[in-house]
Amino acid sequence: MKKRLFSGIQPSGDVHIGNYLGAIKNWITLIDDYDCIFSIVDYHAITVEYDPRQMQKRIINAAAVNIGAGLDPDRCILFVQSQVPEHAELTWILNTLTPMGLLERMTQYKDKSRQNEKNVNVGLFDYPVLQTADILLYKGGVVPIGEDQLQHVELSREIARKFNMRYGELFPEPQHLLSDAPRIMGLDGKTKMSKSMDNYISLIEEPGTIWKKLSRATTDENRKRRDDPGNPDICNLYTLHKYFSTETEIDKVNRECRSAEIGCIDCKKILSDNMIKVLAPIREKSLNLMDKPEEVLEVLDAGAKKCQEIARETMGKVRSLMGLR
Ligand code: AQP
């Protein structure tokens, strides 16, 4: 029996290269070793302001981009969270085991509260408990994530432990799994690349826009003029080269930036050309799928059916252990 793996992505905007390098690319390879369930977590995405008329499109696009990037729905489960209401039910139960003080410490909650000052709602506060329910509903033992989610997975372990101690052994304590790109920075080089910030390159970005965005991106800020030697160690774009360029190109950029043989624009051009090349097949397949939403919905419905069955079984056990009907 393969170990169960669970992870999710919010339909909160364009899926970007941070989501891809930090999570999706890893998910694709993990399918070989784990029994994988991936979710488009729409209940999470409604914790901030959004346009309900756009939500269905966002869900379909998020699924299309995941498949377009190489996530094979025949070899894993891909589904939409809100199609399995047990996520909300288990969240309520886990709420009763979660101290407020632990949730108050969550940095994502603090950051998002600052970003959404006019809508600091209970859902935003409770986000990590819903995430714990997502994982435990399927008895997910392994959770591949980006670094920003580490604190949440740690909390899920604590909640699982509490449930098991209080009501009887049922849940595994979820273990996180980081990719080799756990934190991709945004184009400003200062904040995490995020769907909700204007600092990302989407996986289906038009080639011209990739160049436009990279040409404005922040590099080594100490390098003021073309003739100044640069320092790749503190340049966010040099980090991106590591995921899109060849070894030879990376070495060359490293050397020639330090000696000022190339300027930032030259470095950006190489990165842009390579990024366009790497993302081209993902973009093509994703756009193709977006044009056939019924095919994507078929995949999602089939996934939901499988998840509903697993979720119903888990909730049966939860209710029985807790003395509920
Ligand atoms: N910049 C990043 N670097 C590495 N990994 C990242 N992830 C997100 N941003 C980066 C990982 O991608 C997976 C899916 O993320 P999510 O959609 O659940 O939400 P998020 O972490 O909140 O991502 P965003 O893009 O920043 O969305 P918004 O702006 O809506 O909050 C997760 O595994 C995440 O760690």
CSV table of N, CA and C and ligand atoms in Angstrom, one decimal, residues 7-12 16 18-19 21-23 27 41 108 112 127 144-149 181-185 192-197, ligand 1:
chain,number,residue,atom,x,y,z
A,7,SER,N,-2.4,17.5,-1.1
A,7,SER,CA,-2.0,18.9,-1.2
A,7,SER,C,-3.1,19.7,-2.0
A,8,GLY,N,-3.0,21.0,-1.9
A,8,GLY,CA,-4.0,21.8,-2.5
A,8,GLY,C,-3.5,23.1,-3.1
A,9,ILE,N,-4.3,23.7,-3.9
A,9,ILE,CA,-4.0,25.0,-4.5
A,9,ILE,C,-5.3,25.8,-4.5
A,10,GLN,N,-5.1,27.1,-4.2
A,10,GLN,CA,-6.3,27.9,-4.2
A,10,GLN,C,-6.6,28.5,-5.6
A,11,PRO,N,-7.9,28.5,-5.9
A,11,PRO,CA,-8.3,29.2,-7.2
A,11,PRO,C,-8.4,30.7,-6.9
A,12,SER,N,-7.3,31.3,-6.4
A,12,SER,CA,-7.4,32.7,-6.0
A,12,SER,C,-6.8,33.6,-7.0
A,16,HIS,N,1.1,30.6,-10.7
A,16,HIS,CA,2.4,31.2,-11.1
A,16,HIS,C,3.6,30.3,-11.0
A,18,GLY,N,5.9,30.4,-9.0
A,18,GLY,CA,6.2,30.0,-7.6
A,18,GLY,C,5.4,28.8,-7.2
A,19,ASN,N,4.1,28.8,-7.6
A,19,ASN,CA,3.3,27.6,-7.3
A,19,ASN,C,3.8,26.4,-8.0
A,21,LEU,N,7.1,25.8,-9.2
A,21,LEU,CA,8.4,25.3,-8.7
A,21,LEU,C,8.3,24.8,-7.3
A,22,GLY,N,7.5,25.5,-6.5
A,22,GLY,CA,7.4,25.2,-5.1
A,22,GLY,C,6.5,24.0,-4.8
A,23,ALA,N,5.5,23.7,-5.6
A,23,ALA,CA,4.6,22.7,-5.3
A,23,ALA,C,4.3,21.8,-6.5
A,27,TRP,N,4.7,17.7,-7.1
A,27,TRP,CA,3.5,16.8,-7.1
A,27,TRP,C,3.6,15.8,-8.2
A,41,VAL,N,-8.7,24.2,-3.8
A,41,VAL,CA,-9.3,24.5,-2.5
A,41,VAL,C,-10.1,25.8,-2.5
A,108,GLN,N,0.7,33.6,8.3
A,108,GLN,CA,-0.2,33.8,7.1
A,108,GLN,C,-1.4,34.6,7.5
A,112,LYS,N,-2.2,38.2,5.9
A,112,LYS,CA,-3.5,38.4,5.1
A,112,LYS,C,-4.4,39.3,5.8
A,127,TYR,N,-8.5,29.3,8.7
A,127,TYR,CA,-8.0,28.7,7.5
A,127,TYR,C,-7.1,27.5,7.8
A,144,PRO,N,3.1,17.8,0.4
A,144,PRO,CA,4.1,18.6,-0.2
A,144,PRO,C,3.6,20.0,-0.4
A,145,ILE,N,4.5,20.9,0.1
A,145,ILE,CA,4.1,22.4,0.1
A,145,ILE,C,5.3,23.3,-0.1
A,146,GLY,N,5.0,24.5,-0.3
A,146,GLY,CA,6.0,25.5,-0.3
A,146,GLY,C,6.3,25.9,1.2
A,147,GLU,N,7.4,26.7,1.4
A,147,GLU,CA,7.8,27.0,2.8
A,147,GLU,C,6.8,27.8,3.5
A,148,ASP,N,5.9,28.6,2.8
A,148,ASP,CA,4.9,29.4,3.5
A,148,ASP,C,3.9,28.6,4.2
A,149,GLN,N,3.8,27.3,3.9
A,149,GLN,CA,2.7,26.5,4.5
A,149,GLN,C,3.3,25.6,5.6
A,181,ALA,N,12.6,24.2,-4.4
A,181,ALA,CA,12.4,25.6,-4.6
A,181,ALA,C,11.3,26.0,-3.6
A,182,PRO,N,11.6,25.9,-2.3
A,182,PRO,CA,10.5,26.1,-1.3
A,182,PRO,C,9.9,27.5,-1.2
A,183,ARG,N,10.7,28.5,-1.7
A,183,ARG,CA,10.2,29.9,-1.6
A,183,ARG,C,10.7,30.7,-2.8
A,184,ILE,N,9.9,30.9,-3.7
A,184,ILE,CA,10.2,31.7,-4.9
A,184,ILE,C,9.8,33.1,-4.6
A,185,MET,N,10.7,34.0,-4.8
A,185,MET,CA,10.4,35.4,-4.5
A,185,MET,C,9.7,36.1,-5.7
A,192,LYS,N,7.3,37.2,-1.2
A,192,LYS,CA,7.0,35.9,-1.8
A,192,LYS,C,6.2,36.1,-3.0
A,193,MET,N,6.5,35.3,-4.1
A,193,MET,CA,5.6,35.4,-5.3
A,193,MET,C,4.3,34.9,-4.9
A,194,SER,N,3.2,35.7,-5.2
A,194,SER,CA,1.9,35.4,-4.7
A,194,SER,C,0.9,35.8,-5.8
A,195,LYS,N,-0.2,35.0,-5.9
A,195,LYS,CA,-1.3,35.2,-6.8
A,195,LYS,C,-1.9,36.6,-6.5
A,196,SER,N,-2.0,36.9,-5.3
A,196,SER,CA,-2.7,38.1,-4.9
A,196,SER,C,-1.9,39.4,-4.9
A,197,MET,N,-0.6,39.2,-5.4
A,197,MET,CA,0.2,40.4,-5.5
A,197,MET,C,0.6,40.6,-6.9
B,1,AQP,N1,6.3,31.8,-3.9
B,1,AQP,C1,6.2,30.6,-3.7
B,1,AQP,N2,7.3,29.7,-3.7
B,1,AQP,C2,7.2,28.4,-3.5
B,1,AQP,N3,6.0,27.8,-3.2
B,1,AQP,C3,4.9,28.6,-3.2
B,1,AQP,N4,3.6,28.3,-3.1
B,1,AQP,C4,2.8,29.4,-3.1
B,1,AQP,N5,3.6,30.4,-3.4
B,1,AQP,C5,4.9,30.0,-3.5
B,1,AQP,C6,3.0,26.9,-2.8
B,1,AQP,O1,2.1,26.7,-3.8
B,1,AQP,C7,1.1,25.8,-3.3
B,1,AQP,C8,-0.3,26.4,-3.6
B,1,AQP,O2,-0.4,27.6,-3.0
B,1,AQP,P1,-1.9,28.2,-2.6
B,1,AQP,O3,-2.6,28.4,-3.9
B,1,AQP,O4,-2.5,27.3,-1.7
B,1,AQP,O5,-1.8,29.5,-1.9
B,1,AQP,P2,-0.6,30.4,-1.3
B,1,AQP,O6,0.4,29.6,-0.7
B,1,AQP,O7,-1.3,31.4,-0.5
B,1,AQP,O8,-0.1,30.9,-2.7
B,1,AQP,P3,-0.2,32.3,-3.3
B,1,AQP,O9,0.1,32.2,-4.7
B,1,AQP,O10,0.6,33.2,-2.5
B,1,AQP,O11,-1.8,32.7,-3.3
B,1,AQP,P4,-2.5,33.9,-2.6
B,1,AQP,O12,-1.9,35.1,-3.1
B,1,AQP,O13,-3.9,33.8,-3.1
B,1,AQP,O14,-2.4,33.7,-1.1
B,1,AQP,C9,1.3,25.7,-1.8
B,1,AQP,O15,2.0,24.5,-1.5
B,1,AQP,C10,2.3,26.8,-1.5
B,1,AQP,O16,3.1,26.6,-0.4
